[in-house]
Coordinates of C-alpha atoms and ligand atoms in Angstrom, one line a residue:
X149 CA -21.9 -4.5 -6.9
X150 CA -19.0 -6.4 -5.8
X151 CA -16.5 -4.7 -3.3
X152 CA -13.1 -4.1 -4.8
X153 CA -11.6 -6.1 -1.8
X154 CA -7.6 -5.1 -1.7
X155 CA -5.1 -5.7 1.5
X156 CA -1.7 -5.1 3.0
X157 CA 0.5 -7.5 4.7
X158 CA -0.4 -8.0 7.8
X159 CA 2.7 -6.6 9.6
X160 CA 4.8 -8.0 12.6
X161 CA 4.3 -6.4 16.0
X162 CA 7.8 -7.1 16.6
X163 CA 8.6 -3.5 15.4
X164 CA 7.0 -0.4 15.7
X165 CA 6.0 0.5 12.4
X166 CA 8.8 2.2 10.1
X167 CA 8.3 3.8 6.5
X168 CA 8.6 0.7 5.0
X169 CA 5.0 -0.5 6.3
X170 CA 3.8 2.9 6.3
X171 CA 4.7 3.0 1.9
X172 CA 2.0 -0.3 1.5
X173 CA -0.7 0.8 3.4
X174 CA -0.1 3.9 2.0
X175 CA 0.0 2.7 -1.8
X176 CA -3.6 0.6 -0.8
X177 CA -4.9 3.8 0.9
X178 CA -4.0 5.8 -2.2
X179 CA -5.4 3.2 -5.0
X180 CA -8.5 2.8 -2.4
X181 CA -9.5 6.7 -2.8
X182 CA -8.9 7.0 -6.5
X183 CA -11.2 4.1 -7.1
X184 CA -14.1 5.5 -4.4
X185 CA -13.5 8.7 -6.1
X186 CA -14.5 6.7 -9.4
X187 CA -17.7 5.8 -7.9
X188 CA -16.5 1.7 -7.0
X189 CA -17.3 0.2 -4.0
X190 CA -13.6 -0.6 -1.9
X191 CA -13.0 -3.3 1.0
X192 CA -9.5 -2.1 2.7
X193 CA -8.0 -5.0 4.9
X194 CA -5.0 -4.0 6.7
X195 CA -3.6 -5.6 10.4
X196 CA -1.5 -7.3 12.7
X197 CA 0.8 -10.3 12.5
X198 CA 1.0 -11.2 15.9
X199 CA 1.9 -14.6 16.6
X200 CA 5.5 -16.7 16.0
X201 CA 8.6 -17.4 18.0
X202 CA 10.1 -14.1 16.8
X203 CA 7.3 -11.6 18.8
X204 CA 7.5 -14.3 21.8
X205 CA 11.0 -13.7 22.3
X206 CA 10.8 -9.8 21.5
X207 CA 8.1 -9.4 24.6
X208 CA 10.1 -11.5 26.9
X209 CA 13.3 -9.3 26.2
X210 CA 10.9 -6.5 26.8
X211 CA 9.3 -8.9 30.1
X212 CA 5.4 -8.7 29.0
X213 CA 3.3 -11.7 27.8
X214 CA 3.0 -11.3 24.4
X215 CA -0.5 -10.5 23.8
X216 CA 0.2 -7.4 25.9
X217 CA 3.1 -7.0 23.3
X218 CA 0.7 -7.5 20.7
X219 CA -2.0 -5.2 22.2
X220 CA 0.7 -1.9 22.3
X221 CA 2.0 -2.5 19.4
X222 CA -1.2 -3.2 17.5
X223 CA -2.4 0.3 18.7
X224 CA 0.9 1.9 17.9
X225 CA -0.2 0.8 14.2
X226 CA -3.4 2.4 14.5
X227 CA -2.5 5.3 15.6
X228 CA 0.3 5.4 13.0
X229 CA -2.5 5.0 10.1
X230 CA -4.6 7.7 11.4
X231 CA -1.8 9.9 11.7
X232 CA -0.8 8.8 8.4
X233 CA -4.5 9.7 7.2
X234 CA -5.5 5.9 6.1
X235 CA -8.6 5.2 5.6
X236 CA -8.9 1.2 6.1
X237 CA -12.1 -0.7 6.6
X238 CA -11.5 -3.4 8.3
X239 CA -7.8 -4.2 10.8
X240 CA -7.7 -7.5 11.8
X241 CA -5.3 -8.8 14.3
X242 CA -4.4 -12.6 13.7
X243 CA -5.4 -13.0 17.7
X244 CA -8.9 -12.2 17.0
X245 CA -10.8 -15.2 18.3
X246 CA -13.1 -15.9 15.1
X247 CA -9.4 -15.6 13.3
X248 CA -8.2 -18.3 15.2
X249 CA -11.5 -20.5 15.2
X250 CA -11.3 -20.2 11.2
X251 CA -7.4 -21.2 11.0
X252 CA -7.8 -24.3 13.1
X253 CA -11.2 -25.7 11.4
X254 CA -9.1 -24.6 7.9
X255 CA -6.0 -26.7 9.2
X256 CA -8.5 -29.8 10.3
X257 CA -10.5 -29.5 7.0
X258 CA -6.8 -29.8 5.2
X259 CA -5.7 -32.4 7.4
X260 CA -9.0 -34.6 6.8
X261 CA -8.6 -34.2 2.7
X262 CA -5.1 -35.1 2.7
X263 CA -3.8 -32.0 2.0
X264 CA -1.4 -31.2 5.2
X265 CA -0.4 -34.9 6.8
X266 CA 2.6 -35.0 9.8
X267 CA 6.1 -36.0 9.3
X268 CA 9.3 -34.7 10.6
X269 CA 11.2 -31.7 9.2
X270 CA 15.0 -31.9 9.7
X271 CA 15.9 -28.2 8.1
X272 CA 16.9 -24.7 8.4
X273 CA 14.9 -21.7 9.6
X274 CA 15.4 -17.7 9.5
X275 CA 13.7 -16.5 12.7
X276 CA 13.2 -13.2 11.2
X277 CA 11.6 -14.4 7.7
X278 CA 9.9 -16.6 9.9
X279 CA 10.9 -19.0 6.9
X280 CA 12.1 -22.3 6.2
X281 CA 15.1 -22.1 4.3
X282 CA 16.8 -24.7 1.5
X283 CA 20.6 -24.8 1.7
X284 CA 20.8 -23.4 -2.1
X285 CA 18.9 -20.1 -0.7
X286 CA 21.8 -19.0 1.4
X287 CA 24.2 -16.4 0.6
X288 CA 27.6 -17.2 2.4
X289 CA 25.5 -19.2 4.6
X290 CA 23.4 -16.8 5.8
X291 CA 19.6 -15.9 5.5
X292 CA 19.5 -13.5 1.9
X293 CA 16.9 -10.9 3.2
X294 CA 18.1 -10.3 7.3
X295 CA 22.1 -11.9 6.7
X296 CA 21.7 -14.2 9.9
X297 CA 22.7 -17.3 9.9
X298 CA 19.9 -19.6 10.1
X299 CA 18.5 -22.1 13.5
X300 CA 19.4 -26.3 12.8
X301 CA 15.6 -27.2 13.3
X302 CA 14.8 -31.0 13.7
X303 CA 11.5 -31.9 14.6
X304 CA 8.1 -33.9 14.4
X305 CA 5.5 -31.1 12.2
X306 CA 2.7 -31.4 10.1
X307 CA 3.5 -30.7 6.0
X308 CA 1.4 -29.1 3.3
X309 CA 1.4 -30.5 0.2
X310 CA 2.7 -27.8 -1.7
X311 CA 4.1 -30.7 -4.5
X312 CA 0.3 -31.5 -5.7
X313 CA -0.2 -27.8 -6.5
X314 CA 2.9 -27.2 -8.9
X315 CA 0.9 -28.0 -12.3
X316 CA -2.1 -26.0 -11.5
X317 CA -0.5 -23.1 -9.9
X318 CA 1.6 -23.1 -13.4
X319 CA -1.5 -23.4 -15.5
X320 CA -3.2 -20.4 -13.4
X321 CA 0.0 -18.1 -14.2
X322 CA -0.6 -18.9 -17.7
X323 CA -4.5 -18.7 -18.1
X324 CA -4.6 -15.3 -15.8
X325 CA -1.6 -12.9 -17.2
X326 CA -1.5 -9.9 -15.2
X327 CA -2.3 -12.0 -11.6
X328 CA 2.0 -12.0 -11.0
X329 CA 2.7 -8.1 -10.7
X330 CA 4.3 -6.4 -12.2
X331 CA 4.9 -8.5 -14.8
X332 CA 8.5 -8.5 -14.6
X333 CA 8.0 -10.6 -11.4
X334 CA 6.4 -13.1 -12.6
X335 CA 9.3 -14.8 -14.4
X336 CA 11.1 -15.5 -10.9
X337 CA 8.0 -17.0 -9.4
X338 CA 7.3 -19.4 -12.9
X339 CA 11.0 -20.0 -13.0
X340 CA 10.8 -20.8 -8.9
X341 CA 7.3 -23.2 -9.9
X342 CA 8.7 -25.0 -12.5
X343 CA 12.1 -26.2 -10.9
X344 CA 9.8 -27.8 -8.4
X345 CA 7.8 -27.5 -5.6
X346 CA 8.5 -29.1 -1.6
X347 CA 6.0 -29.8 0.5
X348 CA 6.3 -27.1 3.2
X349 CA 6.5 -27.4 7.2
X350 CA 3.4 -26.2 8.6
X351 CA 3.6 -25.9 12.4
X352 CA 6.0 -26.2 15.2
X353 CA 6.1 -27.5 18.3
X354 CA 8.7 -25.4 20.1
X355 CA 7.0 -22.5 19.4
X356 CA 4.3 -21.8 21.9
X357 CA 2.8 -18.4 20.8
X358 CA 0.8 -19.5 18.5
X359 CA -2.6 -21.4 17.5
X360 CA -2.4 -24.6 18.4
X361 CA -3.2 -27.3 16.1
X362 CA -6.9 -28.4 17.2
X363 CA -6.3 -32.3 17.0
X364 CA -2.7 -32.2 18.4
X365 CA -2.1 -29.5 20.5
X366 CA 1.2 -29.7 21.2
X367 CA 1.8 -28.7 17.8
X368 CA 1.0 -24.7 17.0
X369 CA 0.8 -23.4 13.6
X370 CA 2.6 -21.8 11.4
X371 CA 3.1 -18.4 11.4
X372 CA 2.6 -17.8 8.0
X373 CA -0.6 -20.0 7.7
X374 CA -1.9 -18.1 10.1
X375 CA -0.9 -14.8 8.8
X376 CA -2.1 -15.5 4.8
X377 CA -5.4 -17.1 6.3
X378 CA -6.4 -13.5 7.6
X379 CA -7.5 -12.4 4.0
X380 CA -10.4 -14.8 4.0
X381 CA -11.4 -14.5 7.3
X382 CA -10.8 -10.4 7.8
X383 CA -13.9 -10.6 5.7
X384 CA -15.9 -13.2 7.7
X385 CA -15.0 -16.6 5.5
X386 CA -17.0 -19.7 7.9
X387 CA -15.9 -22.6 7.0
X388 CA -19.1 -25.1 5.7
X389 CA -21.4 -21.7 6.5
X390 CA -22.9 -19.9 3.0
X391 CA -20.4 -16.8 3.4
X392 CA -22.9 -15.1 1.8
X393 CA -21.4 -11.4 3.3
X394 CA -17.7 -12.5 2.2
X395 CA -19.1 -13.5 -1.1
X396 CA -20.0 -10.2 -2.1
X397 CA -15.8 -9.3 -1.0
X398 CA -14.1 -12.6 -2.3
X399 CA -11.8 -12.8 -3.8
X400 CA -9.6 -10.2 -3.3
X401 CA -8.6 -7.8 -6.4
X402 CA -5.5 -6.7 -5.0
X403 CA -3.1 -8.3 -2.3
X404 CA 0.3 -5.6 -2.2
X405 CA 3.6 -6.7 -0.8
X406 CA 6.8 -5.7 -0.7
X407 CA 9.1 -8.1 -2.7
X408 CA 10.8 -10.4 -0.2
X409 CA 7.3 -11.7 0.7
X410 CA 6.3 -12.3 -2.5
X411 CA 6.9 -16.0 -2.9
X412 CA 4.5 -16.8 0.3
X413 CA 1.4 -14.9 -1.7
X414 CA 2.1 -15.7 -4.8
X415 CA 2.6 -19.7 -4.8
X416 CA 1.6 -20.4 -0.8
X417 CA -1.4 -19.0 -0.5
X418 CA -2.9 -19.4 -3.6
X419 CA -2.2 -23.1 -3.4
X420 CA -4.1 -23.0 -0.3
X421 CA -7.1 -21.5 -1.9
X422 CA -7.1 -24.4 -4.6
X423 CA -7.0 -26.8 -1.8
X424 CA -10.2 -24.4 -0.2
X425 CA -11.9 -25.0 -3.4
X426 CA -11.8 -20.9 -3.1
X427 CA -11.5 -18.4 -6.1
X428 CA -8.2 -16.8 -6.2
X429 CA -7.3 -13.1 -6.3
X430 CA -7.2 -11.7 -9.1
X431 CA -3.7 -9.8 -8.7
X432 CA -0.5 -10.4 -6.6
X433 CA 1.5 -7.1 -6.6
X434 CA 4.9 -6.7 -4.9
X435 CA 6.5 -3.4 -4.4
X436 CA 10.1 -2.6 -4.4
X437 CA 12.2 -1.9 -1.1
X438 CA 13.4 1.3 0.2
X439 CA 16.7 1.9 1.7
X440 CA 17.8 5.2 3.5
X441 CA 20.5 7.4 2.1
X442 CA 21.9 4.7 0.2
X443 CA 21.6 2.3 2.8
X444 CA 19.7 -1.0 4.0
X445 CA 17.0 0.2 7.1
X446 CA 17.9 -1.3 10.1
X447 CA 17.9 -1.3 14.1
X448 CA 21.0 -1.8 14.0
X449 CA 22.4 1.2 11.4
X450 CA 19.7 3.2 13.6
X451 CA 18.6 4.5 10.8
X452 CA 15.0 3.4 10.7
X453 CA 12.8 6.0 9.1
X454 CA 9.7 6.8 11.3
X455 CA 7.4 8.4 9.2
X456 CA 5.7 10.7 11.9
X457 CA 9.4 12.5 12.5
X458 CA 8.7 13.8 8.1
X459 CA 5.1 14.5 9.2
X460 CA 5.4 17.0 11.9
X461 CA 8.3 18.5 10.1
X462 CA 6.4 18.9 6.3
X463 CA 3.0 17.8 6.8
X464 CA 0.9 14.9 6.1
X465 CA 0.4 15.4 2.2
X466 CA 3.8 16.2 1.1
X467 CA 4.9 12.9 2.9
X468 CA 2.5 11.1 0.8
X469 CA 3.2 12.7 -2.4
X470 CA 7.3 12.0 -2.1
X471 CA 7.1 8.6 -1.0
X472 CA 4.9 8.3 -4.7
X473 CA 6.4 10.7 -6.9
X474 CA 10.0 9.6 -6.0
X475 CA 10.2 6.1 -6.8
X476 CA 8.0 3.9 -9.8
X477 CA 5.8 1.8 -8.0
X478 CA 7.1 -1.3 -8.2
X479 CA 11.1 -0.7 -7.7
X480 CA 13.4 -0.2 -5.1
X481 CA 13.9 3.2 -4.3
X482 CA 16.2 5.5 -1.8
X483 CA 14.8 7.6 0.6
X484 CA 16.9 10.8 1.3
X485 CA 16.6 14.2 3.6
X486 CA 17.8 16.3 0.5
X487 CA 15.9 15.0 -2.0
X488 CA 12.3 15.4 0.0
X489 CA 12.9 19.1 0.4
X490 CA 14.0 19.9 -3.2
X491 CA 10.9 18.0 -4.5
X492 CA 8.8 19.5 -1.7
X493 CA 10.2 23.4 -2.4
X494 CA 10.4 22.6 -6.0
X495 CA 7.1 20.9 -7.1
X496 CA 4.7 21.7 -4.3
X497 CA 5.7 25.0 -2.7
X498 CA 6.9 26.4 -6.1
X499 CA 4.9 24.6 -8.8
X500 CA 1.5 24.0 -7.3
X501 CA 1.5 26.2 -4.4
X502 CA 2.4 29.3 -6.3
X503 CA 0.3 28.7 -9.2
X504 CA -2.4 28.0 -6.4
X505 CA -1.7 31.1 -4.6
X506 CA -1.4 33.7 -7.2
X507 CA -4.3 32.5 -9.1
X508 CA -7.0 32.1 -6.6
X509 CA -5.6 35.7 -5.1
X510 CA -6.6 37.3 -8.4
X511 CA -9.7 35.1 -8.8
X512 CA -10.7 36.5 -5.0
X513 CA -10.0 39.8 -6.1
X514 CA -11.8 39.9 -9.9
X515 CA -14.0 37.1 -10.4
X516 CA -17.8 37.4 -8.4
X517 CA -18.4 35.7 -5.3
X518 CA -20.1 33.1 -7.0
X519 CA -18.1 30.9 -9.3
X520 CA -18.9 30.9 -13.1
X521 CA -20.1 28.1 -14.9
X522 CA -17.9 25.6 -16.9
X523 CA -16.1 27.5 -19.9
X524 CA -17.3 26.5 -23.3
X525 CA -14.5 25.8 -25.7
X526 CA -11.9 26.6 -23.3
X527 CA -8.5 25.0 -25.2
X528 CA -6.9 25.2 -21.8
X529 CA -8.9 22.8 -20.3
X530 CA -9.3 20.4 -23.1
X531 CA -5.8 20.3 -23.0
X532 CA -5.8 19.1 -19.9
X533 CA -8.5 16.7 -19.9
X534 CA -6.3 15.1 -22.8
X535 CA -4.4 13.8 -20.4
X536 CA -7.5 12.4 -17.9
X537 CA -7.3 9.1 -19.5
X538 CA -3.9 8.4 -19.2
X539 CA -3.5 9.3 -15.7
X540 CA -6.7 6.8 -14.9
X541 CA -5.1 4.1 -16.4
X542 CA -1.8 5.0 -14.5
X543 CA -3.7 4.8 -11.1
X544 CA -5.7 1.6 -12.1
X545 CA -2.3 0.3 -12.8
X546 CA -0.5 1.6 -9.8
X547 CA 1.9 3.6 -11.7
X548 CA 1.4 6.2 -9.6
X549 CA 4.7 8.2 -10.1
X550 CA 4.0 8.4 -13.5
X551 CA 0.3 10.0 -13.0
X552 CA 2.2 12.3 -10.6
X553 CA 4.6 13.3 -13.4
X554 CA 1.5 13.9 -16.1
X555 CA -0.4 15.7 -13.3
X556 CA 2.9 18.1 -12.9
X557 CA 3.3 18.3 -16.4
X558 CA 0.0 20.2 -16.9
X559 CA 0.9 22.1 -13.8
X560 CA 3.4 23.4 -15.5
X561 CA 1.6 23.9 -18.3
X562 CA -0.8 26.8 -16.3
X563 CA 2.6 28.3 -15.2
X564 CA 3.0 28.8 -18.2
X565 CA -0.1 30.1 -19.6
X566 CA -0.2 32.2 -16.3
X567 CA 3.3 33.9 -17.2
X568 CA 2.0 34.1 -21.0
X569 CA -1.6 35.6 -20.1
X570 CA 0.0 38.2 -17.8
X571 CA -3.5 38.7 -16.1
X572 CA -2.2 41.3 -13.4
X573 CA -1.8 43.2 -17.0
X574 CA -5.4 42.1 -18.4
X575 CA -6.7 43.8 -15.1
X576 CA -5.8 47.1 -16.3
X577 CA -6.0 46.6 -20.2
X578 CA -9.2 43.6 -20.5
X579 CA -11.6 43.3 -17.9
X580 CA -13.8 40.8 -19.8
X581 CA -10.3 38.8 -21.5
X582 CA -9.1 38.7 -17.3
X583 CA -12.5 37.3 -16.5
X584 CA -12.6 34.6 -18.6
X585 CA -9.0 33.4 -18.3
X586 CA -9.1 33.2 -14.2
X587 CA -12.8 31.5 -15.2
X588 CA -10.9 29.0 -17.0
X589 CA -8.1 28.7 -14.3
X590 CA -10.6 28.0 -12.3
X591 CA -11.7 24.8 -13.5
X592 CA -8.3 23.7 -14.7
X593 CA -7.3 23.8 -11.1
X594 CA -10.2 21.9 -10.2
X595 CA -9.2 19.4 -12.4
X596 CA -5.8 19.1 -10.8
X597 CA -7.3 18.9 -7.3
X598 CA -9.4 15.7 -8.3
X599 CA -6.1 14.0 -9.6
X600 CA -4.0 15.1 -6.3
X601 CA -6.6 14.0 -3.8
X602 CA -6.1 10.5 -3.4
X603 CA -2.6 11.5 -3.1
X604 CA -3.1 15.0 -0.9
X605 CA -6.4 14.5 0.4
X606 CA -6.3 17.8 2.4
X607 CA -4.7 19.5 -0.1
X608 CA -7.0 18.9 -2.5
X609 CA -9.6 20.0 -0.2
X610 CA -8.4 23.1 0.5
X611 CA -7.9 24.1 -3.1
X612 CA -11.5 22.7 -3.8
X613 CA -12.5 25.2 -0.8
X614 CA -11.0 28.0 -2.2
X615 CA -12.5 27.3 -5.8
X616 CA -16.0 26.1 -4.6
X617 CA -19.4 27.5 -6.0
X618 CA -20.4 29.5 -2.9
X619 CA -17.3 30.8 -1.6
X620 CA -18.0 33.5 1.6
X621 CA -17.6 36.9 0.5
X622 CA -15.9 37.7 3.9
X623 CA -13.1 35.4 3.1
X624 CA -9.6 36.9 3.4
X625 CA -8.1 37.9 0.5
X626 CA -4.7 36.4 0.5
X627 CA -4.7 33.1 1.4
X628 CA -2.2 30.7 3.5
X629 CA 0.5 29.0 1.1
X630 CA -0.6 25.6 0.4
X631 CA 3.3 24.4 1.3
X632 CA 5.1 27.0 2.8
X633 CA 8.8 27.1 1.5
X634 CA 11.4 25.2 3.8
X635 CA 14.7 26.7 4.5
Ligands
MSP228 N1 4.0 -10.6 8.8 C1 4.5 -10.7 7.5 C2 3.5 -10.5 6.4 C3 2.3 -11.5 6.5 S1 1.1 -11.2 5.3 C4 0.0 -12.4 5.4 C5 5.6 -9.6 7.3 N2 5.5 -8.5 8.1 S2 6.5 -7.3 8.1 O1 6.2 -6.5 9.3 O2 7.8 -7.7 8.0 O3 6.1 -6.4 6.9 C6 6.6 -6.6 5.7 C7 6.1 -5.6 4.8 O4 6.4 -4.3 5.2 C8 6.7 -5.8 3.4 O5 6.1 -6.7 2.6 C9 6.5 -4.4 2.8 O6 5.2 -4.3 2.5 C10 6.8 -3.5 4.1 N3 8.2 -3.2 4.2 C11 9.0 -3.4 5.3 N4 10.2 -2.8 5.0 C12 10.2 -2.2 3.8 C13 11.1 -1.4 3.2 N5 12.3 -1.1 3.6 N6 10.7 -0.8 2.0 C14 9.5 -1.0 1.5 N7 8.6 -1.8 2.1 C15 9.0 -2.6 3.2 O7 6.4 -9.8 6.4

């Protein structure tokens, strides 16, 4: 069976990572457990960006070479992910030797077919993008996405021939619908195709950190060559070898982004496939951006959002679950204090935690040890597996804030049946009538912990704990709050 290969950015190590990379990796880690827990088989690339004039000057402000830069900061990401509770297969660092082997034989092979020949580029540049910017793109002369003004370059560099690949790229938007995502991106990037492509600067020669070009080292290549290449070689693409271990990965079925990097993954590096002679991936999806209280994240504001601060304060799983419920997947969103802690009193400690708690407390105390079989004909239940589909095809198609909303709707809906039922008042009235309701309960929640867990992993867990077939007798009788209630 083919892996269902899907990847994050690779992000810069000029930072330390904020919520903003913590929300893709996230969104990957997410769609990755939902389609394990489906029985498929998942490759999960995530990494480093480590190279450019951008981290060089970063680590000689901060007076360390910048592989030592690299090296911290390329932990600091991997300790954020476990902390974060991501479970990635493979983190590749774009300073991994077999990385940079397979980007300079890939430069050569273009160079030798034509498709990247050396000229001069005479242009501007956004440091920060680490983009080459036409004169039309700037808003009052600055850079659109960081609002610097951008560096005069003028220099000898090698060129891709971006031009060739206009027609096909075109012809592939049209023959594969759903590969631009979501679709109301893909207009933009068709739009962007049509009015024609430039030839794009490919490496640099007064930027040192970076790989050198093989034949002409004096050159080093560009960052973002570099940085695409990663998702072939992450999973061990050779050049002129059989790939016969990548084949089984490539191509990818999912490369997420957040929408200012779109452009690069959704015309860039396909074109470089078709000059590979290399399958493309089967989707491009871009996220939306998140600002912070109604404003843009930045060093500068100091308002950078470290996810690890909303950890320790709520917990891993109700950080995951805002960051999804909050926002459609997809659009920009805003992150604020006050709207974390009403969702997180409101839906979690209130909706499913009390409906959690006060059902499995009665379940402790009048169902057997051992957990009855599935209800026949419960209408309950069927109600709620009425809504199975539908939340499938809203994780297949990361919607995932509106799976969240269906899987709260029928949260609701056992409130409600719970308030209806009154089973403290079956217990004195209808033994048999309480049994088979907190039977039934028991299985709905079941149901609801399978659609939270690729969300609340632990959660989930727990709840499955609680509600599992051979549950210790000797188990306490009222149990923890799954979210206790913040003041
Ligand atoms: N190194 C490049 C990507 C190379 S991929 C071959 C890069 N790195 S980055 O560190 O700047 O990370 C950018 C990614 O971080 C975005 O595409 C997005 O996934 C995530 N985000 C960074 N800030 C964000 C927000 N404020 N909101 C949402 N996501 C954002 O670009």
């Amino acid at each position: 069976m083919k892996k269902y290969y899907l990847t994050t950015p690779l992000y810069y190590v000029n930072y330390k990572p904020h919520i903003g990379h913590a929300y893709t990796t996230l969104a990957a880690d997410v769609l990755a457990r939902y389609l394990k827990s489906q029985g498929k088989k998942v490759f999960f690339q995530t990494g480093t960006d480590e190279h450019g004039g951008n981290i060089e000057k970063t680590a000689a402000a901060n007076n360390v070479s910048p592989q030592k830069w690299a090296d911290d900061v390329a932990l600091e990401f991997k300790e954020m992910w476990k902390t974060l509770g991501i479970e990635y297969d493979y983190f590749i660092r774009t300073t991994d030797e077999k990385h940079k082997a397979q980007v300079q034989a890939i430069f050569e092979r273009m160079l030798e077919q034509g498709d990247i020949y050396l000229g001069n580029y005479a242009g501007l540049y956004c440091s920060s993008c680490e983009n080459f910017l036409d004169e039309s793109e700037l808003i009052e002369g600055k850079c659109p996405v960081h609002k610097k003004e951008p560096e005069k370059i003028n220099e000898e560099s090698y060129f891709f021939k971006l031009s060739k690949y206009e027609k096909p790229l075109l012809e592939h938007y049209k023959s594969h619908p759903g590969f631009l995502s979501p679709d109301y991106r893909a207009n933009e990037i068709i739009r962007f195709v049509e009015r024609g492509l430039n030839d794009i600067s490919v490496s640099r020669t007064k930027v040192s950190w970076g790989i050198p070009v093989k034949s002409n080292p004096k050159h080093t290549i560009y960052v973002w060559i570099d940085a695409l290449t990663n998702y072939i070689t992450g999973p061990g693409f050779e050049l002129g070898k059989d790939n016969e271990s990548f084949n089984e990965i490539w191509p990818a079925d999912l490369h997420l982004m957040g929408k200012e990097i779109y452009r690069f993954h959704a015309v860039i590096w396909p074109a470089m496939l078709m000059a590979l002679g290399l399958p493309l991936p089967k989707k491009v999806y871009a996220h939306g951006w998140w600002t912070v209280e109604g404003e843009k994240m930045s060093k500068s504001r100091g308002n950078v959002i470290d996810p690890r601060d909303l950890v320790s304060e709520y917990g891993l799983d109700p950080f995951r679950y805002f960051i999804f419920r909050e926002v459609p997947f997809g659009q920009d969103g805003d992150f604020s204090a006050e709207a974390f802690k009403r969702r997180y009193n409101g839906e979690l400690a209130n909706d499913l935690g009390n409906l959690f708690s006060r059902t499995v407390n009665m379940i402790n105390k009048y169902l057997d040890s051992s957990m009855p079989d599935k209800p026949e004909n419960s209408q309950l239940f069927n109600q709620l597996l009425e809504s199975k589909k539908d939340i499938e095809k809203d994780m297949e198609e990361l919607q995932f804030s509106s799976a969240l909303d269906r899987i709260w709707k029928n949260i609701s809906l056992l409130n409600r049946e719970v308030d209806l039922k009154k089973p403290w008042e079956l217990a004195k009235t209808d033994k048999e009538a309480l049994k088979k309701f907190l039977n039934e309960m028991v299985w709905c929640l079941r149901l609801v912990s399978s659609w939270i867990s690729p969300f609340m992993p632990s959660t989930a867990a727990r709840m499955l704990m609680h509600l599992s077939v051979s549950r210790q007798p000797e188990e306490p009788k009222k149990i923890e709050p799954l979210f206790p209630r913040k003041q």
